[in-house]
Amino acid sequence: MADILIRKLGHFGPLPGDDLRLLGAATARRIVDHAAGEEIVSEGERPQAVTLCLEGWACRSKSFADGRRQIVGLLLPGDLFDLDVRLLPAHDHAVVALTPVVVAELAAEDLQRIAEDHPQLARALRRDALIQAAIQREWIVNVGRRSAPERIAHLLCELFHRLAAVGLTDGRACELPLTQTEIADATALSVVHVNRVLQQLRSAGLLRLHGKQMELPDPAGLQRLAQFDPGYLAAGLRQPEPDGP
Amino acid sequence: MADILIRKLGHFGPLPGDDLRLLGAATARRIVDHAAGEEIVSEGERPQAVTLCLEGWACRSKSFADGRRQIVGLLLPGDLFDLDVRLLPAHDHAVVALTPVVVAELAAEDLQRIAEDHPQLARALRRDALIQAAIQREWIVNVGRRSAPERIAHLLCELFHRLAAVGLTDGRACELPLTQTEIADATALSVVHVNRVLQQLRSAGLLRLHGKQMELPDPAGLQRLAQFDPGYLAAGLRQPEPDGP
DNA sequence: CGCCTGCTTGAAGCGGTTCAATCGGGGTGG
DNA sequence: CCACCCCGATTGAACCGCTTCAAGCAGGCG
C-alpha cells in the first residue's frame, strides 16, 4: 500500500528491508477516503495526524474573505502532508481534495518509533520535507517573476517530474485532474488567461490534453520555455551524505 | 551569544536550563562574519553547515540568466538557515548578506546530540522550521494575489512581527535595512512602483522612514490594509502538545 | 429535458512595467 | 578640502500583459 512512498524515498539510495516493512505497517494502520472537493484539513484547525497521500490529488489553499484564493502547493500520491505539523497550534492553510483521495494517517507512536529506531528512514522522510520546501520556493519565483506562459509551463513540468518520480507517468503522458480554475489559483492568473495560454501551448505543439490526461509532445521545448531546471526536485540522485542527523 | 535564538524558541514555553546551556555552547563553537553583499551560500553548492543568524539580515534569492531575480525569504537574527539541509545534494538557492552578518555554524555532532538528548529543544528547532515554511506559503499568497500596496504592507507587518518576537523592535519602530530594489525583489514588483507605493503608505500615515529605520505609526491600519493575520507566525503561543516526535 | 459546471471567446480597462532622466548623499582620490 | 563618482531614491510618460466583464458553448447527470 505504501509502495508509492517507498518508490519515492528510495530514489536517494536503497532502504533496509526492515525499514520498508515498518513503513508499510505504519501506513496500513489507518486508511481514510476523502471525496473530491472535501476539505481534508481546515484553516485554523488544530493539527492531529501526520497524513500521507496514497492516491489522488489534493492542494494546500489559502482564501481571502473577498473570494481571492491562492493554491500554495499540490499534494500528489506519495506526498507527506507535514512531518512535524503537530508542533504547531493551528494550520495556516486548508488542504482540499481535488480528486477522490486515499490517505494514510500515521500514528504519533509509529513516527516516534521510526525516528528512534530507523534513522535512515527518518532521514528519507526529512529529506522529502526539504524538497517540499524547495518546491514552495520555486512557486514564489513562478508566481512572482515568470510570465503567464512560463508560469503554466513550469507548473506542468514540475507536475510531470514529480509524478515521474513515483512512477505515475506513461511515456510523455500523465494525469492532470485540474480544472482551469485550479490552474489559475495555483499560478495566480485569471481563468480566462489560463485558457488562452493553454491554447497557445497546444498550438505551439508543447502540450496535448485529452480529458484528465496531459501529454508533453516536446518536453525539452516546454522546459526551455519554462526555464525549468529539475534540480530542485532532487529526485534520481544518490545519497550525498552517509552520516549526520 | 545565542540569546536571540533562545528568546525566540522560548515563546512556546520555557526550555530547561540544561538545554539552554547546551545551545549556547553549540552556537559559540564557530562564529563567522560576512560582509554586506557577500554570498554566504551559492546556488548549486553542496550544503555543509547548519547556520544560525545571530546579527544582521540576509535573504534567500533565486536568479535567472536574464537578470530577473526573486527573493524567496528573509533571514533575520535568530533564524536558522535550514535544519536538515545536509540531506540534500545541492542548494536550490543562494543566501546573500544584505547587511554585515554574524552567523554561528553548528556542528553536525552538536545537532545530533541535541536531537538525541534534548528532545524539547529539538522540537523547538523543528517548530521554528515549520514556521519558516508557513512564512514561505504566505509569500506565495503575497506575491500571487495581493495588490502592490497590500503586498508591501504585508511584508512590513511580517518583518515587524518577526523582529518583535526576538526583541528587536523599539515601540513602533524597528530596523529596515532594505533598499527599494530589495523590497522590489521580495515583493515581485518593479523598483519604480515600490517607490511610489512607499510614498502612498507614508502620505497615508501608515509608515515613516528615517534612514534604515522604519516606524509604523498606525499598526492596526497597516494590518487592515495588508489583511495581515499574525497567526501563521505562531509566536507568543503556548506549547500545544507535550508529547510526540 | 434542463441545469450546472467547466471551457471558450470578444472587448474594454487598468495596475504595474519599462524607459529615460534627474536628484541627492556619502565615500574616495587627487 | 573639494571634485568626482556611484548607488539609491525619485519623477514623468508611454506602453502592455493581464484582468474584468459579459456572453456563448459543450458535455455530463439527475
mmCIF file of C-alpha atoms in Angstrom, chain B residues 95-237:
data_model
loop_
_atom_site.group_PDB
_atom_site.id
_atom_site.type_symbol
_atom_site.label_atom_id
_atom_site.label_comp_id
_atom_site.label_asym_id
_atom_site.label_seq_id
_atom_site.Cartn_x
_atom_site.Cartn_y
_atom_site.Cartn_z
ATOM 1 C CA VAL B 95 21.829 33.083 0.621
ATOM 2 C CA VAL B 96 23.102 36.643 0.407
ATOM 3 C CA ALA B 97 24.011 39.005 3.237
ATOM 4 C CA LEU B 98 22.010 42.225 2.980
ATOM 5 C CA THR B 99 23.891 43.852 5.867
ATOM 6 C CA PRO B 100 27.028 42.769 7.684
ATOM 7 C CA VAL B 101 26.026 39.420 9.145
ATOM 8 C CA VAL B 102 27.290 37.349 12.050
ATOM 9 C CA VAL B 103 26.395 33.674 11.997
ATOM 10 C CA ALA B 104 27.077 30.600 14.086
ATOM 11 C CA GLU B 105 27.829 27.431 12.178
ATOM 12 C CA LEU B 106 26.521 24.455 14.068
ATOM 13 C CA ALA B 107 28.469 21.239 14.006
ATOM 14 C CA ALA B 108 26.706 18.090 12.900
ATOM 15 C CA GLU B 109 27.710 16.292 16.107
ATOM 16 C CA ASP B 110 26.243 19.020 18.292
ATOM 17 C CA LEU B 111 22.959 18.895 16.437
ATOM 18 C CA GLN B 112 22.984 15.139 16.651
ATOM 19 C CA ARG B 113 23.470 15.304 20.407
ATOM 20 C CA ILE B 114 20.745 17.899 20.781
ATOM 21 C CA ALA B 115 18.338 15.764 18.780
ATOM 22 C CA GLU B 116 19.089 12.707 20.900
ATOM 23 C CA ASP B 117 19.444 14.081 24.407
ATOM 24 C CA HIS B 118 17.279 17.191 24.412
ATOM 25 C CA PRO B 119 14.001 16.371 22.727
ATOM 26 C CA GLN B 120 12.341 19.542 23.960
ATOM 27 C CA LEU B 121 14.980 21.703 22.342
ATOM 28 C CA ALA B 122 14.943 19.615 19.176
ATOM 29 C CA ARG B 123 11.187 20.118 18.971
ATOM 30 C CA ALA B 124 11.595 23.866 19.368
ATOM 31 C CA LEU B 125 14.019 23.902 16.446
ATOM 32 C CA ARG B 126 11.674 21.831 14.292
ATOM 33 C CA ARG B 127 8.750 24.061 15.165
ATOM 34 C CA ASP B 128 10.791 27.001 14.018
ATOM 35 C CA ALA B 129 11.377 25.275 10.688
ATOM 36 C CA LEU B 130 7.627 24.777 10.310
ATOM 37 C CA ILE B 131 7.041 28.466 10.898
ATOM 38 C CA GLN B 132 9.574 29.236 8.181
ATOM 39 C CA ALA B 133 7.531 27.032 5.852
ATOM 40 C CA ALA B 134 4.343 28.892 6.803
ATOM 41 C CA ILE B 135 6.096 32.168 6.032
ATOM 42 C CA GLN B 136 7.054 30.835 2.611
ATOM 43 C CA ARG B 137 3.440 29.910 1.920
ATOM 44 C CA GLU B 138 2.319 33.369 2.925
ATOM 45 C CA TRP B 139 4.867 34.781 0.470
ATOM 46 C CA ILE B 140 3.281 32.791 -2.351
ATOM 47 C CA VAL B 141 -0.047 34.385 -1.453
ATOM 48 C CA ASN B 142 1.557 37.793 -1.124
ATOM 49 C CA VAL B 143 3.232 37.751 -4.482
ATOM 50 C CA GLY B 144 0.375 35.907 -6.151
ATOM 51 C CA ARG B 145 -2.826 37.513 -5.006
ATOM 52 C CA ARG B 146 -2.213 40.833 -3.299
ATOM 53 C CA SER B 147 -2.091 44.281 -4.904
ATOM 54 C CA ALA B 148 1.138 46.238 -4.684
ATOM 55 C CA PRO B 149 0.137 48.273 -1.609
ATOM 56 C CA GLU B 150 -1.188 45.196 0.185
ATOM 57 C CA ARG B 151 1.943 43.320 -0.742
ATOM 58 C CA ILE B 152 4.388 45.842 0.631
ATOM 59 C CA ALA B 153 2.268 46.484 3.700
ATOM 60 C CA HIS B 154 2.133 42.767 4.371
ATOM 61 C CA LEU B 155 5.879 42.411 4.089
ATOM 62 C CA LEU B 156 6.402 45.262 6.535
ATOM 63 C CA CYS B 157 3.923 43.761 9.007
ATOM 64 C CA GLU B 158 5.628 40.395 8.789
ATOM 65 C CA LEU B 159 9.056 41.881 9.381
ATOM 66 C CA PHE B 160 7.870 43.940 12.314
ATOM 67 C CA HIS B 161 6.252 40.937 13.977
ATOM 68 C CA ARG B 162 9.236 38.691 13.389
ATOM 69 C CA LEU B 163 11.594 41.280 14.828
ATOM 70 C CA ALA B 164 9.269 41.800 17.767
ATOM 71 C CA ALA B 165 9.441 38.075 18.501
ATOM 72 C CA VAL B 166 13.178 38.371 19.063
ATOM 73 C CA GLY B 167 13.019 41.664 20.910
ATOM 74 C CA LEU B 168 14.418 43.788 18.096
ATOM 75 C CA THR B 169 11.644 46.369 17.993
ATOM 76 C CA ASP B 170 11.512 49.626 19.858
ATOM 77 C CA GLY B 171 7.932 50.642 20.376
ATOM 78 C CA ARG B 172 6.508 51.013 16.903
ATOM 79 C CA ALA B 173 9.910 51.232 15.249
ATOM 80 C CA CYS B 174 12.453 48.746 14.014
ATOM 81 C CA GLU B 175 15.337 48.383 11.580
ATOM 82 C CA LEU B 176 14.614 48.172 7.871
ATOM 83 C CA PRO B 177 17.995 47.834 6.178
ATOM 84 C CA LEU B 178 16.482 47.008 2.766
ATOM 85 C CA THR B 179 16.929 49.085 -0.369
ATOM 86 C CA GLN B 180 13.876 49.676 -2.534
ATOM 87 C CA THR B 181 15.408 47.332 -5.079
ATOM 88 C CA GLU B 182 15.479 44.588 -2.453
ATOM 89 C CA ILE B 183 11.891 45.270 -1.458
ATOM 90 C CA ALA B 184 11.037 45.028 -5.155
ATOM 91 C CA ASP B 185 12.798 41.670 -5.468
ATOM 92 C CA ALA B 186 10.986 40.371 -2.401
ATOM 93 C CA THR B 187 7.533 41.524 -3.480
ATOM 94 C CA ALA B 188 7.934 40.839 -7.213
ATOM 95 C CA LEU B 189 7.335 44.469 -8.165
ATOM 96 C CA SER B 190 9.473 46.961 -10.073
ATOM 97 C CA VAL B 191 11.651 49.389 -8.129
ATOM 98 C CA VAL B 192 9.779 52.302 -9.614
ATOM 99 C CA HIS B 193 6.479 51.013 -8.362
ATOM 100 C CA VAL B 194 7.854 50.184 -4.920
ATOM 101 C CA ASN B 195 8.972 53.768 -4.672
ATOM 102 C CA ARG B 196 5.513 55.100 -5.495
ATOM 103 C CA VAL B 197 3.737 52.707 -3.158
ATOM 104 C CA LEU B 198 6.043 53.582 -0.269
ATOM 105 C CA GLN B 199 5.160 57.220 -0.848
ATOM 106 C CA GLN B 200 1.475 56.333 -0.747
ATOM 107 C CA LEU B 201 1.929 54.493 2.541
ATOM 108 C CA ARG B 202 3.826 57.431 4.001
ATOM 109 C CA SER B 203 1.272 60.000 2.932
ATOM 110 C CA ALA B 204 -1.494 57.758 4.275
ATOM 111 C CA GLY B 205 0.198 57.962 7.673
ATOM 112 C CA LEU B 206 0.906 54.230 7.760
ATOM 113 C CA LEU B 207 4.679 54.371 7.524
ATOM 114 C CA ARG B 208 7.576 56.606 8.376
ATOM 115 C CA LEU B 209 11.131 56.041 7.263
ATOM 116 C CA HIS B 210 14.249 57.538 8.783
ATOM 117 C CA GLY B 211 17.375 56.141 7.227
ATOM 118 C CA LYS B 212 17.466 52.430 7.859
ATOM 119 C CA GLN B 213 14.751 52.577 10.498
ATOM 120 C CA MET B 214 11.045 52.257 9.922
ATOM 121 C CA GLU B 215 8.196 53.334 12.149
ATOM 122 C CA LEU B 216 4.603 52.131 11.921
ATOM 123 C CA PRO B 217 2.529 54.993 13.332
ATOM 124 C CA ASP B 218 -0.726 53.066 12.801
ATOM 125 C CA PRO B 219 -0.027 49.326 13.048
ATOM 126 C CA ALA B 220 -3.723 48.426 13.051
ATOM 127 C CA GLY B 221 -4.308 50.450 9.901
ATOM 128 C CA LEU B 222 -1.378 48.845 8.135
ATOM 129 C CA GLN B 223 -2.523 45.366 9.138
ATOM 130 C CA ARG B 224 -6.012 46.107 7.861
ATOM 131 C CA LEU B 225 -4.656 47.280 4.530
ATOM 132 C CA ALA B 226 -2.442 44.201 4.249
ATOM 133 C CA GLN B 227 -5.088 41.780 5.533
ATOM 134 C CA PHE B 228 -2.286 40.695 7.831
ATOM 135 C CA ASP B 229 -3.099 37.999 10.348
ATOM 136 C CA PRO B 230 -0.097 37.197 12.556
ATOM 137 C CA GLY B 231 -1.408 33.708 13.330
ATOM 138 C CA TYR B 232 0.880 31.998 10.832
ATOM 139 C CA LEU B 233 3.935 33.251 12.693
ATOM 140 C CA ALA B 234 2.702 31.205 15.650
ATOM 141 C CA ALA B 235 4.667 33.417 18.007
ATOM 142 C CA GLY B 236 3.589 34.171 21.529
ATOM 143 C CA LEU B 237 1.551 30.998 21.778
#
